[in-house]
XYZ file of C-alpha atoms in Angstrom:
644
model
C 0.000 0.000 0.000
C 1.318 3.726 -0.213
C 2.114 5.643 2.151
C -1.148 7.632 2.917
C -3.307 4.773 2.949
C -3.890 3.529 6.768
C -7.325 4.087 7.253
C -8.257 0.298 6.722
C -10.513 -2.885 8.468
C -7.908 -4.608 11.135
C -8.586 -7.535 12.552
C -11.835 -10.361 12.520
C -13.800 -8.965 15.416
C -13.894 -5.228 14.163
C -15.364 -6.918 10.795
C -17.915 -8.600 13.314
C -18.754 -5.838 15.445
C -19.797 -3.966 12.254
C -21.479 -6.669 10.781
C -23.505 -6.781 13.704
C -24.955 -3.367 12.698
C -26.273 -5.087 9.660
C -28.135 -7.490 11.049
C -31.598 -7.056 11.969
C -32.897 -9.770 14.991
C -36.328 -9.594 16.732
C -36.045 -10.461 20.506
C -38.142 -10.556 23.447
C -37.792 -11.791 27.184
C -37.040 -15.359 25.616
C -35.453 -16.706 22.804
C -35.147 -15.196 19.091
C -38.890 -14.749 17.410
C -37.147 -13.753 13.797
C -33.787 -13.029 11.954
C -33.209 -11.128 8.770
C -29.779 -10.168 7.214
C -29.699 -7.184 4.655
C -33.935 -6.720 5.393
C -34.002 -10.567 3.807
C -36.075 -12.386 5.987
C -34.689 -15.959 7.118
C -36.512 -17.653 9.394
C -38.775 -16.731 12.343
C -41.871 -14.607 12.486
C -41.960 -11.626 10.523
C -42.953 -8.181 11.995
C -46.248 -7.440 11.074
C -47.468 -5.112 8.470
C -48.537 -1.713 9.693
C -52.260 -2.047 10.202
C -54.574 -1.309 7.535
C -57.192 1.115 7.774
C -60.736 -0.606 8.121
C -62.017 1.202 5.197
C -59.062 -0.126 3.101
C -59.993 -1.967 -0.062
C -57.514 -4.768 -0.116
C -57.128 -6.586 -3.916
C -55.886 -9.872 -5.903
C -54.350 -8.773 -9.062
C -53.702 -10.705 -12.176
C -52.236 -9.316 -15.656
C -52.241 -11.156 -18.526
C -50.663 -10.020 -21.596
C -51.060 -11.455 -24.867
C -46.932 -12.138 -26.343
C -45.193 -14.944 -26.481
C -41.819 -12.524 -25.562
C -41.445 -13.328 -21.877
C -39.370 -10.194 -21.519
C -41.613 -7.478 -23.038
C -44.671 -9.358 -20.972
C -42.786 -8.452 -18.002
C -41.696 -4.786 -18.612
C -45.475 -4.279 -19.483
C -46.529 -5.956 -16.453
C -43.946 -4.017 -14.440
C -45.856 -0.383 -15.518
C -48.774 -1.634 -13.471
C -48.637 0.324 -9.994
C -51.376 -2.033 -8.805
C -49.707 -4.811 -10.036
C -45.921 -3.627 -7.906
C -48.450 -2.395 -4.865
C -49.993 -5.726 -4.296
C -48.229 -6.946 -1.402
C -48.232 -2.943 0.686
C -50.666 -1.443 2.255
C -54.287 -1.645 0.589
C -55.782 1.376 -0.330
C -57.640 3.374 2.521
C -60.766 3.409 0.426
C -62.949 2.279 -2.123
C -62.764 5.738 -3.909
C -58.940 5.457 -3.301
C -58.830 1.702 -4.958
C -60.810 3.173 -8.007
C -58.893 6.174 -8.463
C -55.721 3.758 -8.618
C -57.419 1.751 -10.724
C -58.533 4.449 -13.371
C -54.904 5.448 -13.931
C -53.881 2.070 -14.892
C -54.881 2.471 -18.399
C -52.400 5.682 -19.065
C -49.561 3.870 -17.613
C -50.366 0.872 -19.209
C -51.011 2.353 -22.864
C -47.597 4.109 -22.316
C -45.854 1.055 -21.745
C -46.921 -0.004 -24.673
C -46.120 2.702 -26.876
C -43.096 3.002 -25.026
C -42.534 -0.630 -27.160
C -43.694 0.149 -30.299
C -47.352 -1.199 -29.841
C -50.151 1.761 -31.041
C -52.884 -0.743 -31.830
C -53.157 -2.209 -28.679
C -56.148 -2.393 -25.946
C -56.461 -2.418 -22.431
C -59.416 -3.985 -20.355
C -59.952 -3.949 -16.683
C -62.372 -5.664 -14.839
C -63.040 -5.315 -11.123
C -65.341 -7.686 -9.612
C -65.820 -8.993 -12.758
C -67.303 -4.956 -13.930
C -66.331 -2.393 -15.386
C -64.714 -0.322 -12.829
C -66.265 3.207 -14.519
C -70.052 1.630 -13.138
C -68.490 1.068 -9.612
C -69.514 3.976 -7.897
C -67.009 5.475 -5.393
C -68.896 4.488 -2.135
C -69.453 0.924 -3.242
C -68.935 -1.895 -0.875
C -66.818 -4.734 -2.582
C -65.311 -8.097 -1.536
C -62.183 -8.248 0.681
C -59.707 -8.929 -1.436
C -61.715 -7.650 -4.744
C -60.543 -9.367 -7.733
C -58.783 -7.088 -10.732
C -58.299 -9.178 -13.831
C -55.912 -6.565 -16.192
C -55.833 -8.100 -20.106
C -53.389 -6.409 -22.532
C -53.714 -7.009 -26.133
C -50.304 -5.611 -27.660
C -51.332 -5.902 -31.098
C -48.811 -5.336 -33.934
C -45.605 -3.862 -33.313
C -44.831 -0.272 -35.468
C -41.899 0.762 -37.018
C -41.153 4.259 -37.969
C -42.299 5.360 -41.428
C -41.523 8.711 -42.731
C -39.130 10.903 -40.180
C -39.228 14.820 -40.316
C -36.980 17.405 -38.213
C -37.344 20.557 -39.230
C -34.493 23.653 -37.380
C -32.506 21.273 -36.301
C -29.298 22.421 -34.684
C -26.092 22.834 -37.479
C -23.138 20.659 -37.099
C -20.729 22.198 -35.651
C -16.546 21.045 -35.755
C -15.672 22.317 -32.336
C -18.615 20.208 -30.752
C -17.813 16.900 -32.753
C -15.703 15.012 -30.198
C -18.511 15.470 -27.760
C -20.337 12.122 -27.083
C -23.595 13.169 -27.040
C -26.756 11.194 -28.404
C -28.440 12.235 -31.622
C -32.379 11.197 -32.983
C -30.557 8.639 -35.249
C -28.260 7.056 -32.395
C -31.732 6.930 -30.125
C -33.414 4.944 -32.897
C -35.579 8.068 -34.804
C -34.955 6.342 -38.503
C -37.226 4.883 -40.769
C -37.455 1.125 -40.038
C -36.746 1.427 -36.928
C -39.061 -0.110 -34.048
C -41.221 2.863 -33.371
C -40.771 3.391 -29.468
C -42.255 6.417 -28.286
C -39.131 6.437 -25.885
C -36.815 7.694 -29.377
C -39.064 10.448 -29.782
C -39.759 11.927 -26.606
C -35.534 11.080 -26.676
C -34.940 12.974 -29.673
C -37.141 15.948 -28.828
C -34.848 16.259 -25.802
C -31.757 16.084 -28.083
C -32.992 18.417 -30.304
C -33.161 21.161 -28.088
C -29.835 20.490 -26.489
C -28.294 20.517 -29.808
C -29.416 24.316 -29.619
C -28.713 24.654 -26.345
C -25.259 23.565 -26.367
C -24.830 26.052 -29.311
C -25.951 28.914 -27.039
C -29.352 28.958 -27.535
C -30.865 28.956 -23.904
C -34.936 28.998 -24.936
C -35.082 26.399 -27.969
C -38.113 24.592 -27.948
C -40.150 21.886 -29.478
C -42.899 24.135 -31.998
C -44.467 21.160 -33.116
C -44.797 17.516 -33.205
C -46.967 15.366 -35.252
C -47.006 11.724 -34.771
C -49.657 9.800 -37.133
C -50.159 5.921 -36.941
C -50.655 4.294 -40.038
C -52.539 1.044 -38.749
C -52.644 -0.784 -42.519
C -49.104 -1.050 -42.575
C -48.008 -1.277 -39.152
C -45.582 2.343 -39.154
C -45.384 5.726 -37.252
C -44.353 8.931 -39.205
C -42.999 11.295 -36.972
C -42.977 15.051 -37.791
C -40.822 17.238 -35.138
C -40.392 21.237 -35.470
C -37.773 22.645 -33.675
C -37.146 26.558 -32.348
C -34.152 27.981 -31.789
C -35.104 31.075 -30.234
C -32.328 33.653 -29.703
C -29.121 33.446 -28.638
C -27.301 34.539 -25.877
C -24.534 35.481 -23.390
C -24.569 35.894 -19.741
C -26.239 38.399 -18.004
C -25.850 39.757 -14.273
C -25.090 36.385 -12.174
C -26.934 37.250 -8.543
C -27.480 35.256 -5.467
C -30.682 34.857 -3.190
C -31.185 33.106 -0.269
C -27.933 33.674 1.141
C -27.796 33.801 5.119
C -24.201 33.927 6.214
C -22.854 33.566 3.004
C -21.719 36.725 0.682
C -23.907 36.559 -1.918
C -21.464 38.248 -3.965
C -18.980 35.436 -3.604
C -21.749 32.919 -3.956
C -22.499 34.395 -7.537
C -18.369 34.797 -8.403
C -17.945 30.919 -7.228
C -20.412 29.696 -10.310
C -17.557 31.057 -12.649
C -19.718 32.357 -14.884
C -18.885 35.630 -16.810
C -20.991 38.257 -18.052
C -20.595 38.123 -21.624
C -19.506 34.972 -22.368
C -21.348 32.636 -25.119
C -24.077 30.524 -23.134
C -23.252 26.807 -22.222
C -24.988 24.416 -20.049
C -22.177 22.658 -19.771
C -20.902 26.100 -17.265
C -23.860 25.978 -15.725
C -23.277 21.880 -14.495
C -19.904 23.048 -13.761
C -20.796 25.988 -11.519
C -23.782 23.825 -9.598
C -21.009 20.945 -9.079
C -18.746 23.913 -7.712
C -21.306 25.193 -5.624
C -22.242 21.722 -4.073
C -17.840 21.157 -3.339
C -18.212 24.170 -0.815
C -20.278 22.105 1.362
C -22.013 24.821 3.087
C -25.284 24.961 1.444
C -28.028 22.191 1.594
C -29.891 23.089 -1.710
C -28.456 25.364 -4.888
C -30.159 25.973 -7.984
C -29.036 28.142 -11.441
C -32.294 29.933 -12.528
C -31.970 30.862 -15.936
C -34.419 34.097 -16.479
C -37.517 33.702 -18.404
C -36.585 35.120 -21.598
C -33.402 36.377 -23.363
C -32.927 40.086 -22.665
C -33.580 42.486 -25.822
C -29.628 43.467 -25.639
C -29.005 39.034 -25.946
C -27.903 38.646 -22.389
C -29.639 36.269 -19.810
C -29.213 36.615 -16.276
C -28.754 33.969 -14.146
C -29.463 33.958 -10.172
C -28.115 31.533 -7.758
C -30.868 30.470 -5.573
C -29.546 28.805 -2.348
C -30.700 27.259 1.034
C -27.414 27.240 3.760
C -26.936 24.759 5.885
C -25.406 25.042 9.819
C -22.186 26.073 9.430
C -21.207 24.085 12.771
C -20.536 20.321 12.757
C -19.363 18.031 15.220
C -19.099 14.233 14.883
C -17.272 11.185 17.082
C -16.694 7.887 16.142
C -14.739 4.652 17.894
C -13.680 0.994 16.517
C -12.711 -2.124 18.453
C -9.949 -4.840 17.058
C -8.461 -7.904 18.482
C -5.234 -6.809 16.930
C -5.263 -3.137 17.516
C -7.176 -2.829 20.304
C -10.346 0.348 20.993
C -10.110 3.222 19.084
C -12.257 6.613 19.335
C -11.949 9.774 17.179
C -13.969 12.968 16.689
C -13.745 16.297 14.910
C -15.258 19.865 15.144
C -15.867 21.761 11.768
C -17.013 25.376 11.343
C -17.952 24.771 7.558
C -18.553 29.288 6.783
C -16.101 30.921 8.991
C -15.973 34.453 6.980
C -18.891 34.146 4.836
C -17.003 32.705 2.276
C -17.293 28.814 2.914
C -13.902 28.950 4.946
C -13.366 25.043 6.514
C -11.653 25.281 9.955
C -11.299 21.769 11.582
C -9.631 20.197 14.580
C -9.985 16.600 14.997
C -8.357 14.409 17.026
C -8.229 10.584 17.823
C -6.841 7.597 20.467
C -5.638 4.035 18.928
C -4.798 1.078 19.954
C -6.120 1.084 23.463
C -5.196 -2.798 24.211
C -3.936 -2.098 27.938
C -3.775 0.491 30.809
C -0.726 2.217 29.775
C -1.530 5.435 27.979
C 2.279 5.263 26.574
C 1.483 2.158 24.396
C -1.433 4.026 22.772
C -1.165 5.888 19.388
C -2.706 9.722 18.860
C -3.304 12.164 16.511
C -4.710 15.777 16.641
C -4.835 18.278 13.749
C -6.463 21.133 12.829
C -7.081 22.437 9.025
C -8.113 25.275 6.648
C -9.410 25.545 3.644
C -10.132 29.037 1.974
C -12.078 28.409 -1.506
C -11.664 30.806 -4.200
C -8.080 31.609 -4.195
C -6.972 33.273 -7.760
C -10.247 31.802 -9.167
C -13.271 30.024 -8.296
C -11.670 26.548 -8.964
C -8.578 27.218 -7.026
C -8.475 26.554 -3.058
C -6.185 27.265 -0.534
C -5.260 24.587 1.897
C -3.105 24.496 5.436
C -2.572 22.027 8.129
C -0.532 21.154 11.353
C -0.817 18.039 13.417
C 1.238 15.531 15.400
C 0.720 12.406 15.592
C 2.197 9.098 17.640
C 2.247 6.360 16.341
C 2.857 2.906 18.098
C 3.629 -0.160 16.003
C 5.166 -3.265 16.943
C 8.927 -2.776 15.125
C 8.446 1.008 16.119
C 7.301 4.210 17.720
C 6.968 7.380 15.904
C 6.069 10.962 17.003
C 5.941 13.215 14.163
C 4.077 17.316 13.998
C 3.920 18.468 10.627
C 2.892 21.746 8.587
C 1.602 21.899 4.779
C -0.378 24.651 2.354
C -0.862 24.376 -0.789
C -3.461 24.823 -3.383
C -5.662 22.803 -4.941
C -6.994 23.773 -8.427
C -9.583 22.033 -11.065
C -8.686 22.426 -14.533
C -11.911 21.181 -15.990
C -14.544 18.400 -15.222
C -12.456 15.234 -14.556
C -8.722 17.103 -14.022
C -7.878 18.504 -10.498
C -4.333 18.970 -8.955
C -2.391 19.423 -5.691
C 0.837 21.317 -5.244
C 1.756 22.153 -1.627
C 5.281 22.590 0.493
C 5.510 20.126 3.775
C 7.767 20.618 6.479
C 7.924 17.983 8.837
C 9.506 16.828 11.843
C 9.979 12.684 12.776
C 11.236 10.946 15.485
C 11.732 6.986 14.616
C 12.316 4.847 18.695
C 13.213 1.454 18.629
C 14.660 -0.876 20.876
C 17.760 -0.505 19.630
C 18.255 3.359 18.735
C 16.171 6.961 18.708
C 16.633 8.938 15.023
C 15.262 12.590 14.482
C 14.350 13.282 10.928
C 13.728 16.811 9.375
C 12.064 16.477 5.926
C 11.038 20.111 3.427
C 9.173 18.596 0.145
C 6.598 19.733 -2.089
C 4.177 17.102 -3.076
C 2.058 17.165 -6.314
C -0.421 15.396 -7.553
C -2.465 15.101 -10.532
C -5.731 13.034 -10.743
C -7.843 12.129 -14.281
C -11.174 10.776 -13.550
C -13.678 9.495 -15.859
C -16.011 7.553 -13.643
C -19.904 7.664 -14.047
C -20.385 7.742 -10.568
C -17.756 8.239 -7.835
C -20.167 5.525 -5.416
C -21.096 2.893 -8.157
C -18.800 3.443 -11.263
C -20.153 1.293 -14.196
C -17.189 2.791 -16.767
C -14.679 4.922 -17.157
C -11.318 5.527 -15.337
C -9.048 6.997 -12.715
C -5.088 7.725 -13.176
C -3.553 9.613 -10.034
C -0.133 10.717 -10.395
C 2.081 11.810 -7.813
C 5.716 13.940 -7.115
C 7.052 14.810 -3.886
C 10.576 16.180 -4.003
C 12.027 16.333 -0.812
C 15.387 17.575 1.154
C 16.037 15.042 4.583
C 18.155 17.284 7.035
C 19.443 14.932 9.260
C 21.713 12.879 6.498
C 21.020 15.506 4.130
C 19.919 13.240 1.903
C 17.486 14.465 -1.291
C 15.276 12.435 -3.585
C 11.482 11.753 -4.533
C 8.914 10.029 -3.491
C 6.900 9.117 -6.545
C 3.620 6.957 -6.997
C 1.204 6.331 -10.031
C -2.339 4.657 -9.226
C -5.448 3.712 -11.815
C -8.685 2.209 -11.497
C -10.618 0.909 -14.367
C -14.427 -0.093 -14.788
C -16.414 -2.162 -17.048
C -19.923 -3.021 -17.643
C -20.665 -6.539 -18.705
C -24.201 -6.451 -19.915
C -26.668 -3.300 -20.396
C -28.327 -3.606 -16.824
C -24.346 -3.070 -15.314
C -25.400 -5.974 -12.829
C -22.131 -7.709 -13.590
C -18.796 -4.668 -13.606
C -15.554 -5.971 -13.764
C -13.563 -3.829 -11.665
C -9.639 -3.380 -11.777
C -6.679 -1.429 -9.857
C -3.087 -1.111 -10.355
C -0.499 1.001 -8.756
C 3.391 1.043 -8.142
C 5.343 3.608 -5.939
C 9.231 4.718 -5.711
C 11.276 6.133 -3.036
C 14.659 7.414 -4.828
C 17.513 8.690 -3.480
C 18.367 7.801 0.041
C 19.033 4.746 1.716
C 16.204 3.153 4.027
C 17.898 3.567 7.288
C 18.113 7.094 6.525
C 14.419 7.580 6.005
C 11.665 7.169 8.403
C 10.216 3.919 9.233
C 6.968 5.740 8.690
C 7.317 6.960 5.187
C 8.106 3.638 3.592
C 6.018 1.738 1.645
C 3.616 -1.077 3.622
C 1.415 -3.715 1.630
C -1.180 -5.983 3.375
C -4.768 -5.869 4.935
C -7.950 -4.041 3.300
C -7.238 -1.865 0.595
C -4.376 -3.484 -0.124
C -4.075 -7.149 -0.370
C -7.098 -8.751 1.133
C -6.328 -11.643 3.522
C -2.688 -10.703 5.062
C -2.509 -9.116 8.166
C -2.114 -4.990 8.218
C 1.181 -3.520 6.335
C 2.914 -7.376 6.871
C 4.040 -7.949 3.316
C 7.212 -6.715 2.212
C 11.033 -6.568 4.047
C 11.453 -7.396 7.437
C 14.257 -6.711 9.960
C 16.472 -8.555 11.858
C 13.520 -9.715 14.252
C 11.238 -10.759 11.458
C 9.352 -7.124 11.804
C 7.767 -5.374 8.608
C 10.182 -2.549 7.995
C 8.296 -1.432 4.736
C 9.840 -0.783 1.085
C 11.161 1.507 -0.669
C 8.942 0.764 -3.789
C 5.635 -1.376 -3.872
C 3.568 -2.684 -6.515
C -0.120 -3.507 -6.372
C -3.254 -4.940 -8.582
C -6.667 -5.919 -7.731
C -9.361 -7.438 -9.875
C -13.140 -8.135 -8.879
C -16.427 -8.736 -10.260
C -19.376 -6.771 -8.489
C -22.032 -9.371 -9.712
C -25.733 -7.722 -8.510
C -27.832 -10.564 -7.564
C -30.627 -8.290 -6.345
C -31.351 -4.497 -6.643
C -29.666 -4.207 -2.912
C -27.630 -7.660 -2.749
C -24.445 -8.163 -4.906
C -21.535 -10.260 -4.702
C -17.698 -9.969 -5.607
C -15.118 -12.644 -5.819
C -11.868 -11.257 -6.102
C -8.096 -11.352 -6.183
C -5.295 -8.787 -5.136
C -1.545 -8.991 -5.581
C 1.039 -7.235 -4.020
C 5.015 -6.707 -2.662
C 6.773 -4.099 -0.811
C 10.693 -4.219 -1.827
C 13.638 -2.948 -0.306
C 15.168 -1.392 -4.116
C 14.103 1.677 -4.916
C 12.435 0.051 -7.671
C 10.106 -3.050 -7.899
C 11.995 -6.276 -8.002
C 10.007 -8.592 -9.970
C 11.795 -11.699 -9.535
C 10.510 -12.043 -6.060
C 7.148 -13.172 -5.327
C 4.266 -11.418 -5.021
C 1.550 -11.585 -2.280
C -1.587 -13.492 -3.627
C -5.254 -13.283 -1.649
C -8.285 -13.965 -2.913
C -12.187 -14.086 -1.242
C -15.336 -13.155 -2.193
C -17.269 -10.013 -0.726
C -21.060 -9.421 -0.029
C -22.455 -5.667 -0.980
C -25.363 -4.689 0.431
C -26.544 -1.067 -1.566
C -27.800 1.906 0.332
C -28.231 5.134 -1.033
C -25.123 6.477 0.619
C -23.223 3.238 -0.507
C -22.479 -0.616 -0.493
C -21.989 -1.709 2.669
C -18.839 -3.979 2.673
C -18.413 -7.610 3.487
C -14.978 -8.860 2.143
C -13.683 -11.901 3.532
C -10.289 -13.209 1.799
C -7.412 -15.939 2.317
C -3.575 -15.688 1.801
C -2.465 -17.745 -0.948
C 1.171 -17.790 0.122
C 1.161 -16.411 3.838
C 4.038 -15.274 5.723
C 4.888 -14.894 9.417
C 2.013 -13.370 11.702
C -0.386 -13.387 8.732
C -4.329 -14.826 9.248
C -5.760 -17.912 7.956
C -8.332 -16.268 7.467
C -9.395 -12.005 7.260
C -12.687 -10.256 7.620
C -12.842 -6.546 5.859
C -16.425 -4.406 6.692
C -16.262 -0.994 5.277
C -18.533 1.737 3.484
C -18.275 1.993 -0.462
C -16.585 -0.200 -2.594
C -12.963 -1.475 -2.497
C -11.691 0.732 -4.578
């Protein structure tokens, strides 16, 4: 593992202690009544359903649907709300139940359109009647019986296709991977989904849009089935409207927040040609400030008579205080607790102050043997421009580890800048100050550097990524006092995703990275700032930062270069259950570069996800292939978010 990655799972019962949170169990004065894992219910008596209200019209639902395509019978089936609501709560009335029942035939009719059906029917029955002679106050069995019939008739295909303004082509907007009418299936012979048109129409005005044309519009749309010969010809009119540049950018809502900062933070510049793509940009800005709990960009009504269009910033703030504490329990490393403090608007210009603070490896009564840390940090957004952020921190920390003890304080600003959607960099100067005790001998260390880093990131989503990419390089030049030794710490990481199938149930995930420490000898660098492989994060299934050189006592003394890979497969086997076999690799080595002719660390496991809408909670368990001293048979991992 690098160097900056210790925040990891250590040790079986911390994985079971967290676990534990997962699991839901049902207990009285007496033994176990029920058990479920992940809200699946195993065995036992299940809570029971909220009660009903005793006007609630409970129903038995059946759909039939007239294809022999299994597939499209289902998706059709699936656009039935009473058909997904069968099993919850009953509706509180017969008025209610009809009501639900009435809408049936929209959403039912646009499923299939939304297939390419427009000479299909729809018939309902309740109670064996239509439901429009049921009047509202009606009393009917308990369940009543809905029989749904869909006849999906024959399936269209487009006929004659018409777009009329569209958008010009323009060179500078080519590389852009945006969908067009033809990729969303708007040709002639095409299977006539209503889904490509209502597509298209939204493509159409983006085309316009993304040429600065903030109002284009759909003028007209004519869409006439031809039921002879089975096609759709689709007639679309598109308006460009004017175009425009920014107007005044303004901010409402603000509380302790300047709203003239607010508005300067979007980046957007009087003047300028119109883009939506600024407009994403400035909202993702806003969000990165963390000190508002809503922000919207309100485009004005209409494009001013001189071509501008002002925009206003409408924002909700949140509490600029925050406080939080945490603590974690391992065989190995003993009790742990932590907590921070974190004024989130200290100015009234989103300026982070933090202190935080924490106690490790509390495994006995002596207060020497544990490890701390306390640090405080700034962060002043908006530095030279509204992508650029000054940062600064000092902390010490102790550290103590079975081959060593460490007490270290360090100081660091820098800034940290985005360069466009996707590129952001770090360039700061550190000075810190080490102190490496063993049993044998105390060494001071005084280290200046300036680390950089550069990160590329592609991903979909930064919780679940599907596709795309990361590549994080980093540079940190540095000047040791003590043995006035100078080199560079450098270390290159990337992270690759890949959908398998359309759905992205099955994503075969991937990580690679390899670090260097060059130009001074290992016993003239702290213990500390070595490379360390093993545990989670690293290689699954070894015990934490225990792969790599040891001393003369069989201790990990880390590397001076590492290389790592991981592979899994995040295989969904339910919307909120998925599983991942996998298999990491990994060596620390005493060269300053990797030596490949020793062996490298195998584990392998398999890990159950359980999907929340802040993340997959993490199950990993793994095995060493080829352990080594004071490594596990056996490792449990239980974290937030995926691996990697």
């Amino acid at each position: 593992m690098g160097q900056g990655r210790n925040d990891r799972a250590r040790g079986l019962s911390a994985g079971v202690a967290a676990l534990a949170v997962c699991l839901g169990a049902t207990t009285a004065a007496g033994p176990a009544r029920a058990f479920e894992l992940f809200g699946v219910h195993l065995f036992g008596e299940k809570a029971p359903d909220p009660e009903a209200s005793p006007d609630a019209q409970p129903y038995a639902i059946d759909v039939s649907v007239d294809t022999g395509d299994d597939d499209l019978a289902t998706r059709i089936r699936d656009a039935s709300a009473l058909y997904a609501d069968r099993d919850d709560t009953p509706p509180p009335s017969t008025a209610a139940f009809l009501s639900r029942v009435s809408a049936e035939y929209a959403r039912l009719v646009g499923a299939l359109y939304a297939e390419g059906y427009y000479g299909g029917a729809v018939t309902i029955t309740v109670d064996g009647r239509d439901p429009a002679t049921i009047e509202p106050d009606a009393v009917l069995p308990k369940p009543v019986k809905v029989a749904v019939s869909v006849s999906t008739g024959p399936r269209f295909t487009f006929g004659k296709v018409a777009i009329d303004g569209r958008a010009p082509p323009r060179p500078d907007l080519a590389d852009r991977k945006t969908p067009t009418p033809e990729s969303l299936g708007l040709v002639p012979g095409a299977t006539a989904r209503s889904t490509a048109v209502l597509g298209s129409e939204r493509v159409l005005v983006d085309e316009w849009r993304r040429q600065g044309f903030p109002k284009a519009e759909i003028a007209k749309r004519d869409a006439v089935a031809d039921h002879p010969s089975s096609t759709l010809d689709v007639g679309i009119d598109v308006k460009s409207g004017p175009a425009a540049v920014y107007g005044p950018v303004t901010a409402s809502g603000t509380e302790r927040m300047d709203p003239a900062f607010t508005a300067w933070m979007t980046g957007l510049k009087p003047g300028a040609r119109y883009d939506p793509r600024d407009l994403e940009r400035a909202a993702a800005n806003l969000r990165r400030l963390q000190v508002f709990a809503s922000q919207r960009l309100v485009e004005a009504d209409a494009v001013g008579p001189d071509g501008t269009l002002p925009i206003d910033v409408k924002v909700a703030e949140r509490l600029p205080r925050v406080f939080g504490a945490g603590g974690s329990f391992s065989t190995t490393e003993g009790a742990g607790v932590e907590g921070y403090w974190e004024h989130r608007n200290l100015f009234g210009e989103a300026e982070r102050l933090r202190f935080e603070g924490r106690v490790a490896g509390i495994a006995s009564t002596d207060p020497t043997d544990f490890s701390y840390f306390l640090g405080t940090s700034f962060v002043k957004p908006g530095i030279l421009t509204p992508w650029t952020d000054l940062t600064a921190a000092v902390n010490g920390e102790r550290e103590v580890l079975d081959a060593y003890t460490q007490n270290t304080v360090r100081g660091r600003v820098g800034l940290a800048h985005a360069f466009f959607e996707g590129l952001k960099g770090e360039v700061a100067a550190n000075l810190e100050a080490v102190r490496i005790e063993d049993a044998a001998v105390e060494d001071d260390f005084l280290i200046a550097s300036l680390p950089a880093s550069l990160t590329w990131d592609t991903r979909d989503d930064a919780l679940e990524p599907t596709e795309g990419f990361t590549l994080t390089g980093k540079l940190e030049p540095f000047h040791e006092f003590s043995y006035g030794n100078t080199g560079a710490v450098t270390e290159l990481e990337g992270t690759t995703y890949l959908a398998l199938d359309a759905d992205a149930r099955f994503v075969l995930a991937g990580r690679a990275a390899v670090g260097s420490i060059a130009g001074v000898p290992q016993d003239e660098f702290p213990a500390s700032r070595m490379f360390f492989v093993g545990g989670g994060g690293s290689v699954r299934g070894y015990d934490y930062r225990n792969v790599g050189p040891r001393d003369a006592t069989g201790d990990p003394i880390g590397g001076r270069s590492y290389v790592e890979a991981s592979v899994e497969l995040r295989a969904k086997v339910t919307d909120t259950i998925g599983v991942v076999p996998f298999l990491d690799a990994g060596q620390a080595f005493a060269s300053s570069l990797p030596d490949f002719s020793e062996d490298l660390a195998l584990g392998a496991g398999i890990g159950l996800r359980y999907y929340t809408g802040l993340g997959a909670i993490r199950v990993d368990g793994a095995v060493p292939l080829n352990p080594g001293p004071g490594d596990p048979a056996f490792a449990v991992y239980v974290g937030l978010g995926q691996s990697f």
